[in-house]
Short mmCIF file of C-alpha atoms and ligand atoms in Angstrom, two decimals:
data_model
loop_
_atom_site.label_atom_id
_atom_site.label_comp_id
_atom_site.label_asym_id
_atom_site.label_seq_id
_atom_site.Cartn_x
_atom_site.Cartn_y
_atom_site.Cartn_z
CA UNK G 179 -5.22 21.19 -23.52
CA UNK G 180 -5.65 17.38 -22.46
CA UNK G 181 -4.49 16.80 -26.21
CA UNK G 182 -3.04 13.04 -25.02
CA UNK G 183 -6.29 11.81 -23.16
CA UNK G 184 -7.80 10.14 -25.67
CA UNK G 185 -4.90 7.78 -26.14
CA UNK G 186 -4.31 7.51 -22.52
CA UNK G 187 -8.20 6.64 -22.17
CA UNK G 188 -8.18 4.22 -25.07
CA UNK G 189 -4.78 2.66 -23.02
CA UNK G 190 -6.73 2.16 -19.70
CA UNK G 191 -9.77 1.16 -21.54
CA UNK G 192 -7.77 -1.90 -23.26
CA UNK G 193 -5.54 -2.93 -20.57
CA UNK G 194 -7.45 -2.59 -17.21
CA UNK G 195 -10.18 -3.69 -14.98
CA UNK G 196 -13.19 -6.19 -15.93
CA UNK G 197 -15.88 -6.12 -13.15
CA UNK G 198 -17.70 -8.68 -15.29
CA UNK G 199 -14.70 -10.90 -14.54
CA UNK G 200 -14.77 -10.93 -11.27
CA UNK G 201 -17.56 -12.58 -8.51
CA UNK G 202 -16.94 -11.17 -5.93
CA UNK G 203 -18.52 -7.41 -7.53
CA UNK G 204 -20.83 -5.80 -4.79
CA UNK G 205 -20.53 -8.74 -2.15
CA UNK G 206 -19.75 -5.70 0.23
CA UNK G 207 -22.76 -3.76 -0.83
CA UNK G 208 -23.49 -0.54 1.56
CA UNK G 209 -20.44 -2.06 4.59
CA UNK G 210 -18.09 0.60 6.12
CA UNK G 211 -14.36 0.37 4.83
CA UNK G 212 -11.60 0.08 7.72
CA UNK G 213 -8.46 0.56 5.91
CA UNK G 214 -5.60 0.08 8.21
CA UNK G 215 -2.20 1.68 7.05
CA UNK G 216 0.45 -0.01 8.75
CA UNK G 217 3.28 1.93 8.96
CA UNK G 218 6.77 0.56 7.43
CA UNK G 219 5.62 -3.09 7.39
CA UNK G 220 6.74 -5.65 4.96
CA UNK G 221 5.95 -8.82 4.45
CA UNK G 222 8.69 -10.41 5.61
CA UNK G 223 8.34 -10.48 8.92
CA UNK G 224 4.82 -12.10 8.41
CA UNK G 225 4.76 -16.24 9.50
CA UNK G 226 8.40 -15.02 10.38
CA UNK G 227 10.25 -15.67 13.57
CA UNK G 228 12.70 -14.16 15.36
CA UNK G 229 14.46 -15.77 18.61
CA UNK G 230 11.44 -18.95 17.63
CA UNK G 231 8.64 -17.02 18.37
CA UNK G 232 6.23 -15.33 15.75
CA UNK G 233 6.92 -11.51 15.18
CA UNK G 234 3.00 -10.99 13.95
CA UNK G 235 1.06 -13.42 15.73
CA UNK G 236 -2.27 -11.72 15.18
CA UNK G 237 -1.76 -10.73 11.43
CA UNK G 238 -0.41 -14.62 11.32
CA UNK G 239 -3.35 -15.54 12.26
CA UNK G 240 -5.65 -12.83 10.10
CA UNK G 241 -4.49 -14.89 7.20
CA UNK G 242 -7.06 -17.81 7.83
CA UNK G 243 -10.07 -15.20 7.48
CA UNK G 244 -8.97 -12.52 5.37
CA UNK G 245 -8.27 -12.60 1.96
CA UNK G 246 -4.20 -12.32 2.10
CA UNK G 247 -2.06 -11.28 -0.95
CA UNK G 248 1.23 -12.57 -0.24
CA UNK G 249 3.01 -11.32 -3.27
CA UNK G 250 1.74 -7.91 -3.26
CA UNK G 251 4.23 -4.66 -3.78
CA UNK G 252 4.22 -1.34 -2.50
CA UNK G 253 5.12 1.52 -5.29
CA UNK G 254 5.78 4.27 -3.55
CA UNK G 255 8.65 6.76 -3.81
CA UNK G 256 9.93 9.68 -1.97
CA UNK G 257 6.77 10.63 -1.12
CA UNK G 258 6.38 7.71 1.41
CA UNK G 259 3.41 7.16 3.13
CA UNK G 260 1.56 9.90 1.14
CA UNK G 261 2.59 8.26 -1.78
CA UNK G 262 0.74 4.83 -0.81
CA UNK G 263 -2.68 7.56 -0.32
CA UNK G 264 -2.18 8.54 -3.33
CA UNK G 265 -2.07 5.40 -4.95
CA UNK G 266 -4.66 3.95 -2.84
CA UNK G 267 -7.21 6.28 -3.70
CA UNK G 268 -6.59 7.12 -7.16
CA UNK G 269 -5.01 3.83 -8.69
CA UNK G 270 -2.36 6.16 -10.40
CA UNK G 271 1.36 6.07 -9.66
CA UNK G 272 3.01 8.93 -7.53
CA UNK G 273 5.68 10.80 -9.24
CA UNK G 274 9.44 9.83 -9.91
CA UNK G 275 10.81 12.28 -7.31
CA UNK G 276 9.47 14.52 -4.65
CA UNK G 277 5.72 14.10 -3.46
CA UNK G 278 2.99 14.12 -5.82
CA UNK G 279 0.82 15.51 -2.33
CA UNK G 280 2.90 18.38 -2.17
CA UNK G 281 3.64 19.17 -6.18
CA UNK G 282 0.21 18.47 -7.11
CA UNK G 283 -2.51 18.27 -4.35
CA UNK G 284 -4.89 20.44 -6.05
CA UNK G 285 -5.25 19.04 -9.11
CA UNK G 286 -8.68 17.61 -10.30
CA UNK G 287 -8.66 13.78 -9.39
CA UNK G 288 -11.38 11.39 -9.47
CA UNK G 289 -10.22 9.43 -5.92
CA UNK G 290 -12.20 6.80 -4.38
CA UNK G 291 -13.62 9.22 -1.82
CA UNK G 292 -15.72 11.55 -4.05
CA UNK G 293 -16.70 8.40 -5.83
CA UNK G 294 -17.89 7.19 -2.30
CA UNK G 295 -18.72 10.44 -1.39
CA UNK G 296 -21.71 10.48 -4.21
CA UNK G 297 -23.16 6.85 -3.63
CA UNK G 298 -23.75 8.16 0.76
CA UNK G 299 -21.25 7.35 2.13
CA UNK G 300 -18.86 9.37 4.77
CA UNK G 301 -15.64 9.63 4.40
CA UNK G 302 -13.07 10.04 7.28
CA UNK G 303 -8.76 9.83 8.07
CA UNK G 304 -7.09 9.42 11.52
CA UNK G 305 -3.71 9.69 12.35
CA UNK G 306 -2.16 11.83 14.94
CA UNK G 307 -0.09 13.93 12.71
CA UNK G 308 -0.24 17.35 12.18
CA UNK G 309 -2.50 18.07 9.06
CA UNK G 310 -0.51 19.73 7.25
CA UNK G 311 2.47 16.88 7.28
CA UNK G 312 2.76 15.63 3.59
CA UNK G 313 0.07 18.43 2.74
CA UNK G 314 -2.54 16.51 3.74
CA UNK G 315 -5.11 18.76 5.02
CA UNK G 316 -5.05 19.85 1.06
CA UNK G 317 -5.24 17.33 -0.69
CA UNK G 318 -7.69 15.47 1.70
CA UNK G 319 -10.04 18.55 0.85
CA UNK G 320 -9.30 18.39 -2.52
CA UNK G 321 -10.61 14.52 -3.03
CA UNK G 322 -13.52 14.73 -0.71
CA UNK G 323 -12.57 13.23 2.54
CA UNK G 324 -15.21 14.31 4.85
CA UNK G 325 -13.31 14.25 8.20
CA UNK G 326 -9.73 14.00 9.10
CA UNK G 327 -8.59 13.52 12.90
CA UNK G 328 -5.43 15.21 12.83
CA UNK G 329 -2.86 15.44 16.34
CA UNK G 330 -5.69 17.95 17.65
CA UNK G 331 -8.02 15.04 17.68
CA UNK G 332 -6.08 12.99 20.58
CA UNK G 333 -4.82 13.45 23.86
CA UNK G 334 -1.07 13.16 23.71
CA UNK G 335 0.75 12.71 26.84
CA UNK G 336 4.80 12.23 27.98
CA UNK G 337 3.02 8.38 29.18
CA UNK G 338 1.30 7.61 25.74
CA UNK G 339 3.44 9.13 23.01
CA UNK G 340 7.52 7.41 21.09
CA UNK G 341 9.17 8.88 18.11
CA UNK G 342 6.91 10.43 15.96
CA UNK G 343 3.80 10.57 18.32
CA UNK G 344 0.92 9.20 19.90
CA UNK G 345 1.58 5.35 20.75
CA UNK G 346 -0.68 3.16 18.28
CA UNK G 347 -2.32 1.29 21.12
CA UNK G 348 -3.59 4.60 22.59
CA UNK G 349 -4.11 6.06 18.97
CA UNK G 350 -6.78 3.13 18.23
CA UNK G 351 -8.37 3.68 21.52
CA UNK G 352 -8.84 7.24 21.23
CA UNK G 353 -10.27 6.84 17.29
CA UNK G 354 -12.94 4.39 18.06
CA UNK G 355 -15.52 7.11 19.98
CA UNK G 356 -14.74 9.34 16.54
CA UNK G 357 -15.84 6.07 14.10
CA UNK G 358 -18.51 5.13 16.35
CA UNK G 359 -19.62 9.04 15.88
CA UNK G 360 -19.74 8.57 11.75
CA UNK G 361 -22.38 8.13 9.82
CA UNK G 362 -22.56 5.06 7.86
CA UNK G 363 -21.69 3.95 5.81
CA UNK G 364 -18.21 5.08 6.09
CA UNK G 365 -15.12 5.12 4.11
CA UNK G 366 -12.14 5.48 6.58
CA UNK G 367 -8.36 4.92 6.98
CA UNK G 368 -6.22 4.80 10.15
CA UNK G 369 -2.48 5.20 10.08
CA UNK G 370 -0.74 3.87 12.02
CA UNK G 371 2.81 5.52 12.92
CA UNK G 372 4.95 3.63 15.81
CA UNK G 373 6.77 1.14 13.33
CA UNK G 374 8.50 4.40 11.98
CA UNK G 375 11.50 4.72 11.48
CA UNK G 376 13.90 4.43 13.54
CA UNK G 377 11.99 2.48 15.36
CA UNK G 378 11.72 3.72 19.06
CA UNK G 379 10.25 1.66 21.48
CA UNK G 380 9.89 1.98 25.78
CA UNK G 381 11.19 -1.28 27.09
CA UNK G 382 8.11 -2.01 28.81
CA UNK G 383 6.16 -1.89 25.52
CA UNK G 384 8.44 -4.56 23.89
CA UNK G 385 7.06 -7.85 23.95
CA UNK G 386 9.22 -9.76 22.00
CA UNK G 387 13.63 -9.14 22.26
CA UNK G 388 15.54 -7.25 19.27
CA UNK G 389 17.75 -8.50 16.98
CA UNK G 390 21.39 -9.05 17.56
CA UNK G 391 23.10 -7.70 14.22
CA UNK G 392 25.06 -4.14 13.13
CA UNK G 393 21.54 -2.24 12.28
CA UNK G 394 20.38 -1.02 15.45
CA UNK G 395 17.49 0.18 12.88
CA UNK G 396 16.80 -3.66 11.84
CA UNK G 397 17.10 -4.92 15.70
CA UNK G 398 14.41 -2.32 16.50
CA UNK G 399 12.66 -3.38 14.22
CA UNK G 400 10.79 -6.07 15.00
CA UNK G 401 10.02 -4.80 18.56
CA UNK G 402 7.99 -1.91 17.20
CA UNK G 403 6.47 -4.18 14.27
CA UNK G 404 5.25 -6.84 17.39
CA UNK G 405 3.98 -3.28 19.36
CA UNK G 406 2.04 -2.47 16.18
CA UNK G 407 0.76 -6.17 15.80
CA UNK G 408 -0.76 -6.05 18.99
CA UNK G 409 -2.25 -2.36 18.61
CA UNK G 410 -4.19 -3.77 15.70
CA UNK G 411 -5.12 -7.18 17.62
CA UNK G 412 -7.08 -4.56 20.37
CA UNK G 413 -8.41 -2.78 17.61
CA UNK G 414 -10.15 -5.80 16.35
CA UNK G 415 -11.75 -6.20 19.83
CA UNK G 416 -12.31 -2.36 20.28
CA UNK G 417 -14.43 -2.84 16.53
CA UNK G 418 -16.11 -5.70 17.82
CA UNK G 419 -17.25 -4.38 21.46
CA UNK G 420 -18.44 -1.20 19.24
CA UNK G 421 -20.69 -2.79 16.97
CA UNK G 422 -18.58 -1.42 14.01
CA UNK G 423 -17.08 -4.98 13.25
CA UNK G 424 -20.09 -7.16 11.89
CA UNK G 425 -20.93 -4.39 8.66
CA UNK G 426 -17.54 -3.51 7.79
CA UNK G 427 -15.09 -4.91 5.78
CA UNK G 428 -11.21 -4.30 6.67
CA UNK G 429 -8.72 -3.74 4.76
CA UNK G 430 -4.76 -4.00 5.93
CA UNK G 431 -2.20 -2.67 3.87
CA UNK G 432 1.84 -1.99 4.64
CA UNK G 433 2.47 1.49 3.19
CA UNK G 434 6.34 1.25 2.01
CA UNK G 435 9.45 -0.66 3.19
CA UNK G 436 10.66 0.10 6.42
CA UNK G 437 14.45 -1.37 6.39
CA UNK G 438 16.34 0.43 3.54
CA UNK G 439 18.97 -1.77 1.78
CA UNK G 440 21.46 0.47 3.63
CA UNK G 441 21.10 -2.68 6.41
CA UNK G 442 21.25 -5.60 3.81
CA UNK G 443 23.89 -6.84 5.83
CA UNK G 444 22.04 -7.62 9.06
CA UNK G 445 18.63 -8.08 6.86
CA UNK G 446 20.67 -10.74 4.96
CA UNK G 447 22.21 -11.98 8.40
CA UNK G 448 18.24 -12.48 9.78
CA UNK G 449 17.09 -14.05 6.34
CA UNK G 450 20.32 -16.52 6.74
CA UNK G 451 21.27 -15.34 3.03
CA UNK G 452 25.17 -14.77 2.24
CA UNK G 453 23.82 -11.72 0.62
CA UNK G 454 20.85 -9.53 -0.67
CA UNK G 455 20.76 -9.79 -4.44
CA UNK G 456 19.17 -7.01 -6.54
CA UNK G 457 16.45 -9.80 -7.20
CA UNK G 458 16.11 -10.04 -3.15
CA UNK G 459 15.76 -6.19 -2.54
CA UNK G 460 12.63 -6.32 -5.20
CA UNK G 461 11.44 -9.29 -3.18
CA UNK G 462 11.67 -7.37 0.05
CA UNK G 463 9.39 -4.65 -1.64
CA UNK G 464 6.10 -6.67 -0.77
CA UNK G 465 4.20 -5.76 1.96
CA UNK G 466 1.01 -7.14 3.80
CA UNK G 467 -2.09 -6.76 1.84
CA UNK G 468 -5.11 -8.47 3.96
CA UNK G 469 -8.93 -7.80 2.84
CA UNK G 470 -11.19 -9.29 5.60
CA UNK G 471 -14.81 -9.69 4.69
CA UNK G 472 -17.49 -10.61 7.03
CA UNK G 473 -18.93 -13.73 6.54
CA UNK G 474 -16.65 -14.45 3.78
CA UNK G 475 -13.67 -17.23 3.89
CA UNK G 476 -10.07 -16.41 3.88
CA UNK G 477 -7.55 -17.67 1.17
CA UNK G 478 -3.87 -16.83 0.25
CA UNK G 479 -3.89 -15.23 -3.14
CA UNK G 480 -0.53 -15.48 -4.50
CA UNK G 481 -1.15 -13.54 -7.69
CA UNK G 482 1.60 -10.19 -8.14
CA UNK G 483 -0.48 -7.66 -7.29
CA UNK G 484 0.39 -3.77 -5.94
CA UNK G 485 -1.25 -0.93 -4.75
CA UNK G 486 -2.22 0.64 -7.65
CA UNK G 487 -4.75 -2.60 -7.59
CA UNK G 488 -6.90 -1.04 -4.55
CA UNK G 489 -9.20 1.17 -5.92
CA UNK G 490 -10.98 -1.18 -8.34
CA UNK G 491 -11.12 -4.04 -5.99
CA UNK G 492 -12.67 -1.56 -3.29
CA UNK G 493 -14.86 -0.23 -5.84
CA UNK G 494 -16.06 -3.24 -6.92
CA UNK G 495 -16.51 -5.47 -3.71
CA UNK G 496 -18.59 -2.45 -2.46
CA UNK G 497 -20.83 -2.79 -6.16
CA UNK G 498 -19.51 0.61 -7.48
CA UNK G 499 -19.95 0.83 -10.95
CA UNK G 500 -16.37 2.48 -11.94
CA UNK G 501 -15.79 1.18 -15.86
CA UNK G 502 -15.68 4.52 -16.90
CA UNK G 503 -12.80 5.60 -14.48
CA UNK G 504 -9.13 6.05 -15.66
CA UNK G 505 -6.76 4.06 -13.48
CA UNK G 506 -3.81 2.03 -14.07
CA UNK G 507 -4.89 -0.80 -11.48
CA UNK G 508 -6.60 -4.00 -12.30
CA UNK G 509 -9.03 -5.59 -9.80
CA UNK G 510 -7.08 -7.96 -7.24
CA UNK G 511 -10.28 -10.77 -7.40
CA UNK G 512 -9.92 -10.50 -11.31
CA UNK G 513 -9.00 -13.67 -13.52
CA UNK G 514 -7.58 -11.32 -16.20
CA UNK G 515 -5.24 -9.25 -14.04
CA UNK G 516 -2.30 -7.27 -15.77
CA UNK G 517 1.20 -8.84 -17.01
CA UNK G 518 3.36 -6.69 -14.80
CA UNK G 519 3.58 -4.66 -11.04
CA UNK G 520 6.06 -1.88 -11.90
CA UNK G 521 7.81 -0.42 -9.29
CA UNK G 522 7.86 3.74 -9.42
CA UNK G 523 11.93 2.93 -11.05
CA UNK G 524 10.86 0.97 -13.69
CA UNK G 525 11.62 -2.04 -11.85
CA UNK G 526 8.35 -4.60 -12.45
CA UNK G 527 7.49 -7.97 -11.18
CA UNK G 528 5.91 -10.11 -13.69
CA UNK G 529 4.32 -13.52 -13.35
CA UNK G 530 7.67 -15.19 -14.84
CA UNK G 531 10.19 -12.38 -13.99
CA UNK G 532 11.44 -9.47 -12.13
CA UNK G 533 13.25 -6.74 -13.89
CA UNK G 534 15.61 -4.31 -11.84
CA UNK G 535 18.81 -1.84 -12.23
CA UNK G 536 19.56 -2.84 -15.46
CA UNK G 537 19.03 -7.62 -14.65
CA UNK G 538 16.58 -9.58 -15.58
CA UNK G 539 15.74 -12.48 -13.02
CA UNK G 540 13.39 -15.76 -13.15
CA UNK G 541 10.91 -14.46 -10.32
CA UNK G 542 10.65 -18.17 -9.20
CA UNK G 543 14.19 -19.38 -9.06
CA UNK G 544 15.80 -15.87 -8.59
CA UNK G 545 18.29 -16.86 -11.43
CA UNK G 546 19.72 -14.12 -13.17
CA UNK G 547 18.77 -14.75 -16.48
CA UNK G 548 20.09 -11.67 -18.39
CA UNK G 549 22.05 -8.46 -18.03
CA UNK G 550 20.48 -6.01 -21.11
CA UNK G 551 22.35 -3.85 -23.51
CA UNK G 552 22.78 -0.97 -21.22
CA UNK G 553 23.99 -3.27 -18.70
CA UNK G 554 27.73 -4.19 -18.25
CA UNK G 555 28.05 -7.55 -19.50
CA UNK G 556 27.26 -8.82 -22.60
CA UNK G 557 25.20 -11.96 -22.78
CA UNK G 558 25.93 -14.68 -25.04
CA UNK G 559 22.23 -15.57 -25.63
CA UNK G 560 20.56 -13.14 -27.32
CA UNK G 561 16.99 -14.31 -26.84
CA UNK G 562 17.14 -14.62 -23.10
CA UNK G 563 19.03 -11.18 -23.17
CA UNK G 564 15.70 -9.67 -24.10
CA UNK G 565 12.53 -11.24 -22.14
CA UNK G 566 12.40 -8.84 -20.37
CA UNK G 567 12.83 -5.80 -22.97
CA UNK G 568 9.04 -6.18 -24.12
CA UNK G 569 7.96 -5.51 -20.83
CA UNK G 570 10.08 -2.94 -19.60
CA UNK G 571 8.41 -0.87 -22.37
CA UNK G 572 5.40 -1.08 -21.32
CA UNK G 573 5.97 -0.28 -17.85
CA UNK G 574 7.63 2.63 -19.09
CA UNK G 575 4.88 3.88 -20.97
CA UNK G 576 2.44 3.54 -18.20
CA UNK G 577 4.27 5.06 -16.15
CA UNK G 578 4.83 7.92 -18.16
CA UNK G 579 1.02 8.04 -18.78
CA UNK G 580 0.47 8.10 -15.64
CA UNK G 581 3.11 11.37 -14.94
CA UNK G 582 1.31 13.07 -17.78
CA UNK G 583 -2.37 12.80 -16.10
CA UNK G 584 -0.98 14.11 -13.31
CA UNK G 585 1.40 17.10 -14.49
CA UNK G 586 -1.10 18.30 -17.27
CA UNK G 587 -3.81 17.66 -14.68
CA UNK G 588 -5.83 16.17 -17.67
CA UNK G 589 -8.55 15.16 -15.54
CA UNK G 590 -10.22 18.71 -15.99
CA UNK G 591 -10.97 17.89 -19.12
CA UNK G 592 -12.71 14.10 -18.80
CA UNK G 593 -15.96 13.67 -17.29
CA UNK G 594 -15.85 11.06 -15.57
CA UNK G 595 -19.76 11.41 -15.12
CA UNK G 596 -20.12 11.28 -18.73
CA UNK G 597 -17.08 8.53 -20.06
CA UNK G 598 -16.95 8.61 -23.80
C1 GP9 W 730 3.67 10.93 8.92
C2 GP9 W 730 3.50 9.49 8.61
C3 GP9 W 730 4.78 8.80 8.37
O1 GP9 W 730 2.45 11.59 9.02
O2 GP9 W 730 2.64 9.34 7.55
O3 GP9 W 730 5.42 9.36 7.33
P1 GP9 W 730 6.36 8.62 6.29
O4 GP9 W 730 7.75 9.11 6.61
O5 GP9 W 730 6.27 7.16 6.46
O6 GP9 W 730 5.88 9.07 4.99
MN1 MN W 731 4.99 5.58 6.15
#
């Protein structure tokens, strides 16, 4: 009966958003979106070396003319690259377990494509997948996405396809005569899919050598994450030869971790660490977050930010009105951002702390700075015990907001054309 909107709308209302805040609102007026999915790519291995030479030479570079948020967290759960759609397009979290695609992909949602849809513009998704992988060809019905080049789309050969499919270099390639085909404007995202786990590479693709540690997964690694790099450096040139660089803006985003902390030894081995600490496996949670506007400087933003954050900063740089849209995200541009980036366990990164399994750390320092009551020791300070505490509840209760939208599906009964 949608009986707890109205104090989840009067939540969002206090705590979120501010276009007025932010100058940057409709400096992409009527451009095309390119928002690149990289697959399994965290920010780690950005101005990173391995063996002395740079693992991302072209997204090292991207940083000078993009906008690059370098302390920027994924929150996505078992629902994986789905669950970084879903958050994407809807600035709501994905659900604790299983895949909010699959459990509730027909829901009524308000997503950043019908939004788009209604002010002309064309929506579109490539990635050579089969649809129906993560439920996608329903739920990219259900929030308006005009087009979606599935597997059928591409030619896949024994030559061109690893692992999971189609080779990104040859992926990009075969996309570009489908964008150039769009109407514009045009809202689109590309997946990528070779950095995949586990990271399958032919040794004539690999440009740079793999690590030497006990994770054959982590030594792989960085081959695939270099093959990937360079897929999106040809893309770049592919967008310009096209004509569809100049009016676009491009967005690059890592989706989710790729190296689980079932290889903290070698990852702490490569990070020349003695170990990874709770506080370190948060840490390794960020991934890449570039927004590259024509014409418009670049500049490392180094505010904690997270993907629930995309759809408002889309919105706005593209001079949508959205103030009376329900999401938990708060404009990445904006002075007045939120106190917290939870993390779909109730982890959250804070601007002084980071809260996870139970410790509270000084984000800066690392320091462990607390263990709480449910944790196993007992603190002698009792008013560092609980910085944390205040937090923690609020995290929780967004995040439970956040489940309730979704398993009520409250939406059906807001109008989002008509906000109270
Ligand atoms: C599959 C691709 C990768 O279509 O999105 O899936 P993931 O395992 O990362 O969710
Ligand atoms: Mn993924």
């Amino acid at each position: 009966d949608g009986n707890q909107l109205p104090e989840i709308v009067e939540y969002v209302k206090g705590d979120t958003v501010n276009q007025d805040e932010n100058n940057l609102f409709g400096v992409a007026e009527d451009k095309n979106v390119i928002f690149i999915s990289l697959e399994s790519v965290q920010s780690f291995v950005i101005n990173n070396t391995l063996h002395g030479e740079e693992i991302t030479p072209f997204l090292n570079d991207l940083i000078d003319d993009s906008y690059y948020f370098e302390n920027f967290y994924h929150q996505t759960e078992q629902g994986k690259t789905s669950d970084s759609e879903f958050l994407v397009e809807n600035g709501m979290y994905p659900l604790p377990s299983g895949a909010v695609y699959f459990t509730h992909g027909q829901n009524k949602y308000n997503a950043t494509p019908e939004i788009l849809g209604e002010e002309g513009y064309t929506s579109a998704v490539f990635h050579a997948n089969n649809e129906s992988f993560w439920n996608r060809d329903v739920m990219y019905e259900n929030i308006g996405i005009d087009h979606f080049y599935d597997v059928e789309s591409y030619q896949v050969t024994d030559e061109n396809k690893v692992g999971w499919g189609l080779k990104d270099k040859d992926f990009f390639e075969q996309s570009i005569k489908y964008l150039q085909a769009l109407e514009e404007p045009y809202y689109t995202r590309f997946i990528t899919l070779t950095n995949h786990y586990p990271f399958d590479l032919a040794e004539e693709d690999a440009t740079i050598a793999k690590f030497d540690s006990n994770s054959k997964t982590l030594n792989q690694y960085f081959q695939t994450v270099r093959y990937t790099d360079e897929a999106v450096e040809n893309f770049f040139e592919q967008l310009k030869i096209a004509g569809e660089y100049e009016d676009s803006i491009i967005v690059l985003m890592g989706d989710h971790y790729g190296i689980s902390d079932f290889h903290n030894k070698a990852m702490a081995q490569y990070l020349e660490k003695d170990e990874i600490t709770a506080y370190d496996q948060v840490q390794l949670q960020r991934v890449p977050m570039y927004i590259h506007i024509p014409g418009e400087g670049g500049k490392v933003i180094s505010n904690i930010a997270g993907q629930i954050d995309v759809k408002p900063t889309l919105l706005n740089l593209l001079g949508i009105d959205n103030s009376g849209d329900i999401n938990f995200g708060t404009d990445l541009f904006s002075a007045d951002k939120k106190e917290f980036v939870a993390l779909r366990d109730g982890s959250f990164v804070s601007d002084d702390y980071i809260y996870t399994k139970d410790q509270c750390f000084d984000r800066e320092t690392g320091e462990l700075i607390s263990i709480d009551s449910s944790g196993l020791l007992n603190n002698e300070e009792d008013e560092a015990n609980n910085v944390c505490t205040p937090i923690k509840e609020k995290v929780q209760t967004e995040l439970s907001y956040s489940d309730e939208i979704i398993y009520g599906d409250l939406f059906r009964f807001y109008d989002f054309n008509n906000p109270e």
